[in-house]
Backbone as numpy.savetxt, mean C-alpha at the origin, in Angstrom:
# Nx Ny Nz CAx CAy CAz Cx Cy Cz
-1.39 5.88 -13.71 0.01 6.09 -13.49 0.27 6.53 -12.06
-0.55 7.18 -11.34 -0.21 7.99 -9.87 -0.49 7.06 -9.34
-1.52 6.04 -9.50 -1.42 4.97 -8.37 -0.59 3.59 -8.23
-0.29 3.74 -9.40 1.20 2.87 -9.39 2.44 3.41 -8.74
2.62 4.41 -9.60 3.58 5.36 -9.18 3.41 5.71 -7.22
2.70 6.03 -6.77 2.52 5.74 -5.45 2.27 4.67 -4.74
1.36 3.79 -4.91 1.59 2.58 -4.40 3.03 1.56 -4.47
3.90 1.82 -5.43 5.00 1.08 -5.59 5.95 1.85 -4.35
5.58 3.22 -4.36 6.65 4.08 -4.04 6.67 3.70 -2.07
5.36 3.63 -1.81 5.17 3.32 -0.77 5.33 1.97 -0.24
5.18 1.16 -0.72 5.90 -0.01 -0.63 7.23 -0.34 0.17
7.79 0.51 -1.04 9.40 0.23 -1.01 10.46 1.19 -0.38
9.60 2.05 0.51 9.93 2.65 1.75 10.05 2.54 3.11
9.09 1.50 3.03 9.08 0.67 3.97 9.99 -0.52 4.34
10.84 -0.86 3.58 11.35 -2.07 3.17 12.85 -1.70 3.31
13.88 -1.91 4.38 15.51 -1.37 3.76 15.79 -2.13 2.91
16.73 -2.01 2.16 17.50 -2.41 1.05 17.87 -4.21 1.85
18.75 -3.78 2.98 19.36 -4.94 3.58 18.38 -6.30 3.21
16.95 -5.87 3.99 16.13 -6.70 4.46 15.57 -7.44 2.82
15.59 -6.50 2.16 15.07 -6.55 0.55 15.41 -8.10 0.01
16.81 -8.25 0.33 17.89 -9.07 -0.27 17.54 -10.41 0.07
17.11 -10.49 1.77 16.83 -11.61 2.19 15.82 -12.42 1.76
14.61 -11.29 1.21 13.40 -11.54 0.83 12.93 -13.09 0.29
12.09 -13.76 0.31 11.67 -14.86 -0.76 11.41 -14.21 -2.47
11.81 -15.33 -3.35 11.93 -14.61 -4.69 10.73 -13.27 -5.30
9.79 -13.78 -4.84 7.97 -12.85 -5.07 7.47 -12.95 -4.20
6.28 -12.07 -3.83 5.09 -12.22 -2.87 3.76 -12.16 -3.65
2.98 -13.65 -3.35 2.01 -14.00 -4.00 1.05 -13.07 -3.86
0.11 -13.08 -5.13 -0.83 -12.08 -4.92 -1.85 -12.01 -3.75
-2.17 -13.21 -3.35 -2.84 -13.19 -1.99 -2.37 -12.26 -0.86
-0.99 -12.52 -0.57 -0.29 -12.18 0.48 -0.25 -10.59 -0.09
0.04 -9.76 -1.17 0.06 -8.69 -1.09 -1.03 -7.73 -1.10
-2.23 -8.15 -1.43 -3.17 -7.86 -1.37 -3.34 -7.57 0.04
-3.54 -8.75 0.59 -3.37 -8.63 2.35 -2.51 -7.00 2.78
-1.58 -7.37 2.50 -1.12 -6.34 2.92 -0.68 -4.98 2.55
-1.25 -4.31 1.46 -2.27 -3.56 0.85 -3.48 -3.39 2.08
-4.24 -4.24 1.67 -5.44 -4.05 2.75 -5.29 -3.41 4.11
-4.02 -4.15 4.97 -3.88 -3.83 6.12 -3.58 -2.21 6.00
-3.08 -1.45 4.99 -2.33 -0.33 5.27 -2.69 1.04 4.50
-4.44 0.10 3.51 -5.23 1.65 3.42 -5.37 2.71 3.94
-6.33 2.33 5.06 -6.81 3.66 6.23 -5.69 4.27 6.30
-4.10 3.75 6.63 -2.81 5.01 6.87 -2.65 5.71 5.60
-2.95 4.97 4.40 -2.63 5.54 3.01 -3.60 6.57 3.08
-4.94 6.26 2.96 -5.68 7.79 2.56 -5.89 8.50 3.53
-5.10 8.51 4.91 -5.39 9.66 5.97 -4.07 10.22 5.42
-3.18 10.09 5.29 -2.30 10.26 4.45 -1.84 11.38 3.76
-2.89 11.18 2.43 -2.82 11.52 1.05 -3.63 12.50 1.90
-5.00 12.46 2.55 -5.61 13.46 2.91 -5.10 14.74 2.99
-4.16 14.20 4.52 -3.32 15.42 5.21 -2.39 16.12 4.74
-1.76 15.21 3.89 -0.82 15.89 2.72 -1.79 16.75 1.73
-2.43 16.79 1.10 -2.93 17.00 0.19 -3.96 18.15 0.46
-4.62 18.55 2.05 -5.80 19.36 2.23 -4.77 20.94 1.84
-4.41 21.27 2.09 -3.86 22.80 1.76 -3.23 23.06 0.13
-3.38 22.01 -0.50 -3.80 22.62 -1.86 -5.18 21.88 -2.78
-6.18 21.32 -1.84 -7.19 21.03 -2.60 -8.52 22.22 -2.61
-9.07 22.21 -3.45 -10.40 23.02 -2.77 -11.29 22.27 -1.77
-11.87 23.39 -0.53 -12.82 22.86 0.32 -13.75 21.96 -0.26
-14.04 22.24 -1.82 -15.39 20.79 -1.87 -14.73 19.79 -1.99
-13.33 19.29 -2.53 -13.20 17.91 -2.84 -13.27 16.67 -1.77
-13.22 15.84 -2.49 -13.60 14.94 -2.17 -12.67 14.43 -0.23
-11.72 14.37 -0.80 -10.68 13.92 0.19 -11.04 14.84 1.95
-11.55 16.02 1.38 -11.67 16.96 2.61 -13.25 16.99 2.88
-13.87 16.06 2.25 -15.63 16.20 2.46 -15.83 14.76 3.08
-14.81 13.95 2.56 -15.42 12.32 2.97 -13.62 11.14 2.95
-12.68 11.83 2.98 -11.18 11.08 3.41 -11.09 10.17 4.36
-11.65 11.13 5.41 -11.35 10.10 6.56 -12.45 9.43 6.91
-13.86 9.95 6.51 -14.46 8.46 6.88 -14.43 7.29 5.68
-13.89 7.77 4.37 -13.39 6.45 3.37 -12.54 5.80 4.24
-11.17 6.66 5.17 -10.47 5.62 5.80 -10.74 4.65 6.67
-11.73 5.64 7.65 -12.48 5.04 8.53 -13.28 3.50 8.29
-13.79 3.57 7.24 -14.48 2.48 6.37 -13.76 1.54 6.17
-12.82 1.81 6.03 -11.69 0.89 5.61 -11.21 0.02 7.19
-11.05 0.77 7.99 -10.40 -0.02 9.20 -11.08 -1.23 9.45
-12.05 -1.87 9.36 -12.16 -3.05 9.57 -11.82 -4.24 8.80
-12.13 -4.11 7.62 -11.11 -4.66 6.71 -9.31 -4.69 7.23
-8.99 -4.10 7.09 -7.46 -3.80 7.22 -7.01 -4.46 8.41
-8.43 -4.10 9.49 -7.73 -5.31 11.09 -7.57 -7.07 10.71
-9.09 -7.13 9.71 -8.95 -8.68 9.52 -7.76 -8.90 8.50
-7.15 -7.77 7.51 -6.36 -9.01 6.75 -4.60 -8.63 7.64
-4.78 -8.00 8.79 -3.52 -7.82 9.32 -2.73 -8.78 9.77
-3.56 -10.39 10.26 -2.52 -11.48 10.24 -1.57 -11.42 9.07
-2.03 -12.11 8.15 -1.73 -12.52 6.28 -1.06 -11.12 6.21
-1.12 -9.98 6.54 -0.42 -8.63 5.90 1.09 -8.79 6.84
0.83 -9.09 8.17 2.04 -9.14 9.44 2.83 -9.67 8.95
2.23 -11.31 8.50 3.37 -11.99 7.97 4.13 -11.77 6.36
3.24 -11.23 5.65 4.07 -10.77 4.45 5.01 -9.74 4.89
4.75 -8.66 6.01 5.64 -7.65 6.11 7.24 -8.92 6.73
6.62 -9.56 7.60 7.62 -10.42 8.13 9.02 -11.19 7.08
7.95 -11.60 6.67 8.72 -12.06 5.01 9.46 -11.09 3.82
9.09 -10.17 3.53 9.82 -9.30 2.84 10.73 -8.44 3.74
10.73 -8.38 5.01 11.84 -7.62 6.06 12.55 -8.30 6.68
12.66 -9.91 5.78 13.84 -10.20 6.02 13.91 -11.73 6.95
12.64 -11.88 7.58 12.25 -13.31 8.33 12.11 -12.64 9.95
11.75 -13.28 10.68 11.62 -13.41 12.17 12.26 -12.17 12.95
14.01 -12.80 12.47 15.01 -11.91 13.23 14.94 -10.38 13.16
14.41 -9.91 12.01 14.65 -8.61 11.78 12.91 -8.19 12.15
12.30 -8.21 12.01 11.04 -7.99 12.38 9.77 -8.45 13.00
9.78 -9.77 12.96 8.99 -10.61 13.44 9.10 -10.38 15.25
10.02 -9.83 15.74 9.63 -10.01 17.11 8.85 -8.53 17.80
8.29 -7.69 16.47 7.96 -5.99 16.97 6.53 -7.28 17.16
5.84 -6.20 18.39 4.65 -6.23 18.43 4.12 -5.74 17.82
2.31 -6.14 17.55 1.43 -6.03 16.04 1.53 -3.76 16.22
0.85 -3.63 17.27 0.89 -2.35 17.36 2.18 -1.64 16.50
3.39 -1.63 17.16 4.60 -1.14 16.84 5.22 -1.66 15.38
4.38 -2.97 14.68 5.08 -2.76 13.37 3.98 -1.98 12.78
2.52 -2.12 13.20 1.59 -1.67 11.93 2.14 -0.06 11.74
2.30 1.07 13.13 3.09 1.96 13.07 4.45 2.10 12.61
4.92 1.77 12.52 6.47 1.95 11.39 5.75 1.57 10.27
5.71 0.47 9.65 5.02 0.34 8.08 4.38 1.32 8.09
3.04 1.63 8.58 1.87 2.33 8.38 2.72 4.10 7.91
3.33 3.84 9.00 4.43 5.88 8.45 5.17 5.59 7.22
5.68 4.54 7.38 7.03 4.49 6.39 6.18 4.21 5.04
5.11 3.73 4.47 4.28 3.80 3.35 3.76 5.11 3.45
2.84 5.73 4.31 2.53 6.79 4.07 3.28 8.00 3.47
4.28 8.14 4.26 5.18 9.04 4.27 5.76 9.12 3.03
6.66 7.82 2.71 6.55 7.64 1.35 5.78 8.06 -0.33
4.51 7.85 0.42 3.42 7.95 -0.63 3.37 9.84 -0.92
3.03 10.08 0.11 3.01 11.65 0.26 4.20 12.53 0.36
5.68 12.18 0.32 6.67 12.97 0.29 6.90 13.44 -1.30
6.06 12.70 -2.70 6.08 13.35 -3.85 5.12 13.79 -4.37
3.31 13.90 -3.33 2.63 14.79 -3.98 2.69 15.85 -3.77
2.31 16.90 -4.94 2.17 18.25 -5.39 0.81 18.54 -5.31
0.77 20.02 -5.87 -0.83 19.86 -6.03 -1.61 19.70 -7.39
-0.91 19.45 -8.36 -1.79 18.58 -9.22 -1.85 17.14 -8.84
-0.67 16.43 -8.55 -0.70 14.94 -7.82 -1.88 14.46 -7.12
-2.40 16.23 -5.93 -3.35 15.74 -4.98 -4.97 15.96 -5.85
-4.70 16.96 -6.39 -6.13 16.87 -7.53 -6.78 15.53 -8.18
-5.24 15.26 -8.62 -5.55 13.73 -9.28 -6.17 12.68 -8.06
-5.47 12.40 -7.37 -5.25 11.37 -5.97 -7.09 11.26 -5.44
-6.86 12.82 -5.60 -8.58 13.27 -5.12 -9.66 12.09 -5.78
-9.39 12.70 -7.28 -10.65 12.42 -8.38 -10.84 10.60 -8.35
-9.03 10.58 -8.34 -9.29 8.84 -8.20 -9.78 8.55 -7.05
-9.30 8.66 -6.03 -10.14 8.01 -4.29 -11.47 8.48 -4.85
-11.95 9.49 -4.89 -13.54 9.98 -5.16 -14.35 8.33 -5.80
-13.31 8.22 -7.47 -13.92 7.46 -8.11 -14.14 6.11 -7.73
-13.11 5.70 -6.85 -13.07 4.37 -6.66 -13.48 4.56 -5.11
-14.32 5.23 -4.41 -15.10 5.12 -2.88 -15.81 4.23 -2.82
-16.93 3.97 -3.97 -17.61 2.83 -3.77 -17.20 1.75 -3.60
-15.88 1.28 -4.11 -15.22 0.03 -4.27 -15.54 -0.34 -2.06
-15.81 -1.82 -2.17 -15.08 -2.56 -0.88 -13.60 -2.44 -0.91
-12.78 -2.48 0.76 -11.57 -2.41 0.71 -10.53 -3.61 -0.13
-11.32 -4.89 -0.35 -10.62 -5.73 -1.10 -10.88 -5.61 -2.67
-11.64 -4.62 -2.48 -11.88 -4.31 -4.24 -10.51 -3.39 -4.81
-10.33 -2.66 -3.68 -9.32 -1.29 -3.76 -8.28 -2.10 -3.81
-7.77 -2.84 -2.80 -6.37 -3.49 -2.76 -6.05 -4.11 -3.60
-7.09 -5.04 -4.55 -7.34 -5.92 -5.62 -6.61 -4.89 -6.71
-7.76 -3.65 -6.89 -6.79 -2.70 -8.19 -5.60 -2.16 -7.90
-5.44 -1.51 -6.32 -3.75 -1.53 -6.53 -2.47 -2.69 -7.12
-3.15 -4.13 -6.53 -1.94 -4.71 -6.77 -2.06 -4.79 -8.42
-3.12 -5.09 -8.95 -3.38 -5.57 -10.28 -2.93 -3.96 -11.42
-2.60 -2.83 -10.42 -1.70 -2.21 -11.47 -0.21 -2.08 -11.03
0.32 -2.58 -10.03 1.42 -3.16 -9.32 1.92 -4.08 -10.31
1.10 -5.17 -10.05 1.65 -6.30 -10.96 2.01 -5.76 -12.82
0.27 -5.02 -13.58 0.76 -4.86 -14.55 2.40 -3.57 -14.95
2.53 -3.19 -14.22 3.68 -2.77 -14.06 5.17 -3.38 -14.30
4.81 -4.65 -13.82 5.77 -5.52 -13.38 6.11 -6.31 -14.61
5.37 -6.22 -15.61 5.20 -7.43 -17.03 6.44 -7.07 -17.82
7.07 -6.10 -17.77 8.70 -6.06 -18.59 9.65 -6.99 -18.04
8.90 -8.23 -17.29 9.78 -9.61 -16.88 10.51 -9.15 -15.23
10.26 -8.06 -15.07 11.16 -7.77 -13.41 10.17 -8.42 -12.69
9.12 -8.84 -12.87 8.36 -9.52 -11.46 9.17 -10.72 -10.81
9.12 -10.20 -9.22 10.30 -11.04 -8.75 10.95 -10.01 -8.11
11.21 -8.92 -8.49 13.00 -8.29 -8.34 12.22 -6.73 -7.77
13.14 -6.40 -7.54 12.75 -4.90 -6.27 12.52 -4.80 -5.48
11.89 -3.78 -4.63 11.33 -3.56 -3.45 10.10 -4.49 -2.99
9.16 -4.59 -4.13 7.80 -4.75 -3.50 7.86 -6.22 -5.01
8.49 -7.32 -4.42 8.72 -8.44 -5.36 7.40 -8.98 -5.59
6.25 -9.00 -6.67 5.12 -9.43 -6.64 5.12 -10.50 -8.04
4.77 -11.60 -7.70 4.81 -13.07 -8.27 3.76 -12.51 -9.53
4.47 -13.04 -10.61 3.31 -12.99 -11.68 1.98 -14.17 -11.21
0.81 -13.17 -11.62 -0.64 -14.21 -11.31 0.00 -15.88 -11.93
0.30 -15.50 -13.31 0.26 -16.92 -13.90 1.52 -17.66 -13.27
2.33 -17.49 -12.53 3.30 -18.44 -11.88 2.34 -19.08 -10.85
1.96 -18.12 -9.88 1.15 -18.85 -8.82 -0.12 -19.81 -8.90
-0.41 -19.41 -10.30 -1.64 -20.55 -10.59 -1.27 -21.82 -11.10
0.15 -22.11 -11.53 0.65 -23.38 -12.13 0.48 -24.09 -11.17
């Protein structure tokens, strides 16, 4: 539930309403994955920094956070084409975003998800946040992005896939 509940949340903070509207109907699972990927490392430095002043010194997040994020940055540079242009596409086409340079959008997204993500944990939130990053460290970064969207999407099965902030195409449309 927290990583839905945060990953959706972060999403769709990033995203104004305006730009929302313009959107294409879904974003295929490829493309969100991508961009997922691109915007780990900001997510769990993140959750980290939010989260170190009510975790205990052993956990996880404050023993090994930032080099999980760290780990992550290479991944996240390669799927940042495919992630650029999904951000491009859900903010609306070209005009509204497409002309920031790569630097200056990955920074706005990169805050505006983070920020997002971390403006509703607490400190049971970060306990939790902890145990899960802990559990899922081993994962590769496309393993991680893979289970965010895939509880994104199952989220989405009360028929709204398509509609909101973070519009994600049911698997079985895109495979027809």
């Amino acid at each position: 539930m927290i990583i839905r509940r945060l990953t959706a949340a972060s999403l769709a903070a990033a995203i104004p309403a305006a730009a929302q509207a313009q959107a294409a109907s879904c974003i295929p699972p490829a493309e969100a994955q991508a961009l997922l990927t691109s915007f780990l490392p900001d997510i769990i430095r993140s959750v980290e920094e939010t989260c170190r002043p009510s975790l205990p010194a052993d956990a996880f997040l404050i023993r090994s956070g930032g080099t999980l994020a760290e780990r992550y940055n290479a991944e996240a540079q390669r799927a940042w084409k495919t992630g650029r242009a999904t951000v491009v596409k859900i903010g609306g086409g070209e005009d509204l975003f497409g002309k920031l340079d790569d630097e200056t959008m990955r920074k706005v997204f990169g805050a505006g998800i983070s920020g997002e993500i971390t403006k509703g944990l607490k400190g049971g939130d970060c306990l939790t946040a902890d145990r899960v990053l802990e559990a899922l460290e081993p994962l590769p970064p496309a393993n991680m992005s893979m289970l965010i969207r895939v509880v994104l999407e199952a989220g989405s099965r009360d028929g709204k896939a398509g509609k909101g902030k973070f519009p994600l195409c049911p698997p079985e449309a895109v495979r027809k």
